[in-house]
CSV table of C-alpha atoms in Angstrom, one decimal:
chain,number,residue,atom,x,y,z
A,1,MET,CA,-0.1,0.2,0.0
A,2,GLU,CA,1.0,3.7,-0.8
A,3,PRO,CA,2.0,5.8,1.9
A,4,PRO,CA,-0.9,7.8,3.3
A,5,THR,CA,0.3,11.4,2.9
A,6,ASN,CA,1.5,11.0,-0.8
A,7,VAL,CA,-2.3,10.4,-1.8
A,8,THR,CA,-3.6,12.7,0.6
A,9,LEU,CA,-1.4,15.6,-0.7
A,10,LEU,CA,-2.3,14.6,-4.5
A,11,LEU,CA,-5.9,14.4,-3.8
A,12,LYS,CA,-5.6,18.2,-1.9
A,13,ARG,CA,-3.4,19.2,-5.2
A,14,TRP,CA,-6.1,17.7,-7.7
A,15,GLN,CA,-8.8,19.1,-5.8
A,16,ALA,CA,-7.1,22.8,-6.1
A,17,GLY,CA,-7.2,22.2,-9.5
A,18,GLU,CA,-3.8,20.8,-10.7
A,19,GLY,CA,-4.1,19.0,-13.5
A,20,ASP,CA,-0.8,17.1,-12.8
A,21,ALA,CA,-1.7,15.8,-9.3
A,22,LEU,CA,-4.5,13.7,-11.1
A,23,ASP,CA,-1.9,12.3,-13.7
A,24,ALA,CA,0.4,11.3,-10.7
A,25,LEU,CA,-2.7,10.1,-8.3
A,26,VAL,CA,-3.8,7.5,-11.0
A,27,PRO,CA,-0.9,5.5,-10.8
A,28,THR,CA,-0.5,5.8,-7.0
A,29,VAL,CA,-3.8,4.5,-6.3
A,30,TYR,CA,-4.4,2.2,-9.2
A,31,ALA,CA,-2.7,-0.9,-7.7
A,32,GLU,CA,-4.5,-0.5,-4.6
A,33,LEU,CA,-7.8,0.0,-6.3
A,34,LYS,CA,-7.1,-3.2,-8.5
A,35,ARG,CA,-6.4,-5.2,-5.4
A,36,LEU,CA,-9.9,-4.1,-3.9
A,37,ALA,CA,-11.9,-5.0,-6.6
A,38,ARG,CA,-10.0,-8.4,-7.3
A,39,ALA,CA,-11.2,-9.0,-3.5
A,40,GLN,CA,-14.8,-8.2,-4.5
A,41,ILE,CA,-15.0,-10.0,-7.8
A,42,GLY,CA,-13.1,-13.0,-5.9
A,43,ARG,CA,-16.4,-13.7,-3.9
A,44,ASP,CA,-18.4,-14.0,-6.9
A,45,GLY,CA,-17.9,-17.2,-9.0
A,46,GLY,CA,-20.0,-16.0,-11.5
A,47,ALA,CA,-18.6,-12.4,-12.0
A,48,THR,CA,-18.9,-11.0,-15.6
A,49,ILE,CA,-16.5,-8.3,-14.9
A,50,GLN,CA,-12.6,-8.3,-14.4
A,51,PRO,CA,-10.8,-6.2,-11.9
A,52,THR,CA,-9.6,-3.9,-14.7
A,53,GLU,CA,-12.8,-3.3,-15.9
A,54,LEU,CA,-14.5,-2.6,-12.5
A,55,VAL,CA,-11.8,-0.1,-11.7
A,56,ALA,CA,-12.2,1.7,-14.9
A,57,GLU,CA,-15.9,2.0,-14.2
A,58,ALA,CA,-15.5,3.1,-10.7
A,59,TYR,CA,-12.9,5.7,-11.8
A,60,ILE,CA,-15.1,7.3,-14.4
A,61,LYS,CA,-17.5,7.6,-11.7
A,62,LEU,CA,-15.2,9.1,-9.1
A,63,LEU,CA,-14.2,11.7,-11.9
A,64,ASP,CA,-17.4,12.7,-12.2
A,65,ILE,CA,-17.8,13.2,-8.5
A,66,ASP,CA,-17.0,17.0,-8.1
A,67,GLN,CA,-18.6,18.1,-4.9
A,68,ILE,CA,-16.7,15.8,-2.8
A,69,ASP,CA,-13.7,17.0,-0.8
A,70,PHE,CA,-11.6,14.3,-0.1
A,71,LEU,CA,-10.5,14.3,3.3
A,72,GLY,CA,-7.7,12.1,2.8
A,73,ARG,CA,-6.3,8.8,2.0
A,74,ALA,CA,-8.9,6.7,3.8
A,75,HIS,CA,-11.9,9.0,2.5
A,76,PHE,CA,-10.8,8.6,-0.9
A,77,TYR,CA,-10.8,4.8,-0.6
A,78,SER,CA,-13.9,4.5,1.0
A,79,VAL,CA,-15.3,6.5,-1.7
A,80,ALA,CA,-14.2,4.1,-4.2
A,81,ALA,CA,-15.1,1.0,-2.3
A,82,ARG,CA,-18.6,2.4,-2.4
A,83,THR,CA,-18.5,3.3,-5.9
A,84,MET,CA,-17.5,-0.2,-6.6
A,85,ARG,CA,-20.1,-1.7,-4.8
A,86,ARG,CA,-22.7,0.7,-6.6
A,87,VAL,CA,-21.3,-0.3,-10.0
A,88,LEU,CA,-21.4,-3.9,-9.2
A,89,VAL,CA,-24.9,-3.8,-7.8
A,90,GLU,CA,-26.0,-1.8,-11.2
A,91,ARG,CA,-24.4,-4.1,-13.0
A,92,TYR,CA,-25.8,-7.2,-11.3
A,93,ARG,CA,-29.2,-5.8,-11.5
A,94,ARG,CA,-28.9,-5.6,-15.2
A,95,ARG,CA,-28.1,-9.2,-15.8
A,96,ASP,CA,-30.1,-11.1,-17.8
A,97,ALA,CA,-33.1,-12.8,-15.8
A,98,ALA,CA,-32.8,-16.2,-17.7
A,99,LYS,CA,-29.1,-16.7,-16.8
A,100,ARG,CA,-30.0,-17.0,-12.8
A,101,GLY,CA,-33.5,-17.4,-12.6
A,102,SER,CA,-34.3,-14.2,-11.1
A,103,GLY,CA,-31.9,-11.9,-12.5
A,104,GLU,CA,-29.9,-11.6,-9.1
A,105,THR,CA,-26.4,-12.5,-8.4
A,106,LEU,CA,-25.9,-15.0,-5.5
A,107,LEU,CA,-23.3,-14.7,-3.2
A,108,THR,CA,-22.0,-16.2,-0.1
A,109,LEU,CA,-21.2,-14.1,2.6
A,110,ASN,CA,-19.1,-16.9,4.4
A,111,SER,CA,-16.0,-15.7,3.7
A,112,ALA,CA,-16.5,-12.0,4.2
A,113,ILE,CA,-18.9,-12.2,7.0
A,114,ASP,CA,-17.5,-15.0,8.9
A,115,SER,CA,-20.6,-16.5,10.0
A,116,GLY,CA,-20.5,-20.3,9.2
A,117,GLN,CA,-23.7,-19.6,7.0
A,118,SER,CA,-23.3,-20.7,3.6
A,119,LYS,CA,-26.5,-19.9,2.1
A,120,PRO,CA,-26.4,-17.9,-0.9
A,121,LEU,CA,-27.1,-14.1,-0.7
A,122,GLU,CA,-28.5,-11.7,-3.3
A,123,LEU,CA,-26.2,-8.7,-4.0
A,124,THR,CA,-29.0,-6.3,-4.2
A,125,ARG,CA,-30.5,-7.5,-0.9
A,126,LEU,CA,-27.0,-6.7,0.9
A,127,ASP,CA,-26.9,-3.3,-0.9
A,128,ASP,CA,-30.6,-2.6,0.6
A,129,ALA,CA,-29.4,-3.9,3.8
A,130,LEU,CA,-26.2,-2.0,3.8
A,131,ASN,CA,-28.3,1.1,3.2
A,132,ASP,CA,-30.6,0.5,6.0
A,133,LEU,CA,-27.5,-0.2,8.2
A,134,GLU,CA,-25.9,3.1,7.1
A,135,ALA,CA,-29.1,5.3,8.2
A,136,LEU,CA,-28.3,3.3,11.7
A,137,ASP,CA,-24.8,3.5,12.2
A,138,PRO,CA,-22.6,5.0,9.3
A,139,ARG,CA,-19.6,3.7,10.6
A,140,GLN,CA,-20.7,0.2,11.1
A,141,ALA,CA,-21.8,0.4,7.4
A,142,GLU,CA,-18.6,1.8,6.3
A,143,ILE,CA,-16.9,-1.1,7.8
A,144,VAL,CA,-18.6,-3.7,6.2
A,145,THR,CA,-18.2,-1.7,2.9
A,146,LEU,CA,-14.5,-1.5,3.3
A,147,LYS,CA,-14.2,-5.2,4.3
A,148,PHE,CA,-16.6,-6.8,1.9
A,149,PHE,CA,-16.6,-4.6,-0.8
A,150,GLY,CA,-13.2,-3.1,-0.4
A,151,GLY,CA,-11.7,-6.2,1.0
A,152,LEU,CA,-9.4,-4.6,3.7
A,153,ASP,CA,-8.6,-6.6,6.6
A,154,GLY,CA,-9.3,-5.1,10.1
A,155,GLU,CA,-5.8,-3.5,10.7
A,156,GLU,CA,-6.3,-1.7,7.1
A,157,ILE,CA,-9.8,-0.9,8.2
A,158,ALA,CA,-8.6,0.7,11.5
A,159,ALA,CA,-6.0,2.8,9.9
A,160,ALA,CA,-8.2,4.0,7.2
A,161,LEU,CA,-10.8,5.0,9.6
A,162,SER,CA,-8.3,6.1,12.4
A,163,ILE,CA,-9.8,3.9,15.2
A,164,SER,CA,-8.5,1.3,16.9
A,165,PRO,CA,-8.2,-2.4,15.8
A,166,ARG,CA,-10.5,-3.6,18.6
A,167,THR,CA,-13.2,-0.9,17.6
A,168,VAL,CA,-13.3,-2.3,14.5
A,169,LYS,CA,-13.5,-6.0,15.7
A,170,ARG,CA,-16.2,-4.9,18.0
A,171,GLU,CA,-18.4,-2.9,15.1
A,172,TRP,CA,-18.0,-5.5,12.8
A,173,ALA,CA,-19.4,-8.0,15.1
A,174,MET,CA,-22.3,-5.9,15.5
A,175,ALA,CA,-22.8,-5.1,12.0
A,176,LYS,CA,-22.6,-8.8,11.3
A,177,LEU,CA,-25.2,-9.7,13.7
A,178,TRP,CA,-27.4,-6.7,12.4
A,179,LEU,CA,-27.0,-7.8,8.7
A,180,HIS,CA,-27.7,-11.3,9.5
A,181,ARG,CA,-31.0,-10.4,11.2
A,182,ALA,CA,-31.9,-8.1,8.1
A,183,LEU,CA,-31.1,-10.5,5.7
A,184,ALA,CA,-32.8,-13.2,7.5
A,185,ALA,CA,-36.1,-11.3,7.6
């Protein structure tokens, strides 16, 4: 992972209107964005998108966001993970209904949520549940997004959100419980 200060400085320069800062930012964050995309796509055995394509689609959407004042590296990756989530959800909603019966992509949260549950889950249901969780507890929703869609581990999430690893672990446990209940309903 790249040093946080480099990304933060490049983001600030880019937002100040320096075009060359964006040219320097892209190669700096590209490898990490591709790693995040690979982690997310790896959870879906039937994925029809490649990590490079997901990063490109998310990147285009990120460039269109001109009202966001990125607070730094953590905020940028948080927005990037959310953008990748939206790209995937949009893509799965458009997928041909005949391919999977109802048109929903089924995922197993076993590896991401660590619950022992191997029951498939519709990505769109997870997205709806995450939106509900975000209304109740934005930090828990952010932790889930960074872990599931961003592929970050507890230490990386703690660093990205400037909280302790113990807090991440505690919030993750509460978010998992909340999500299991919401998705079981």
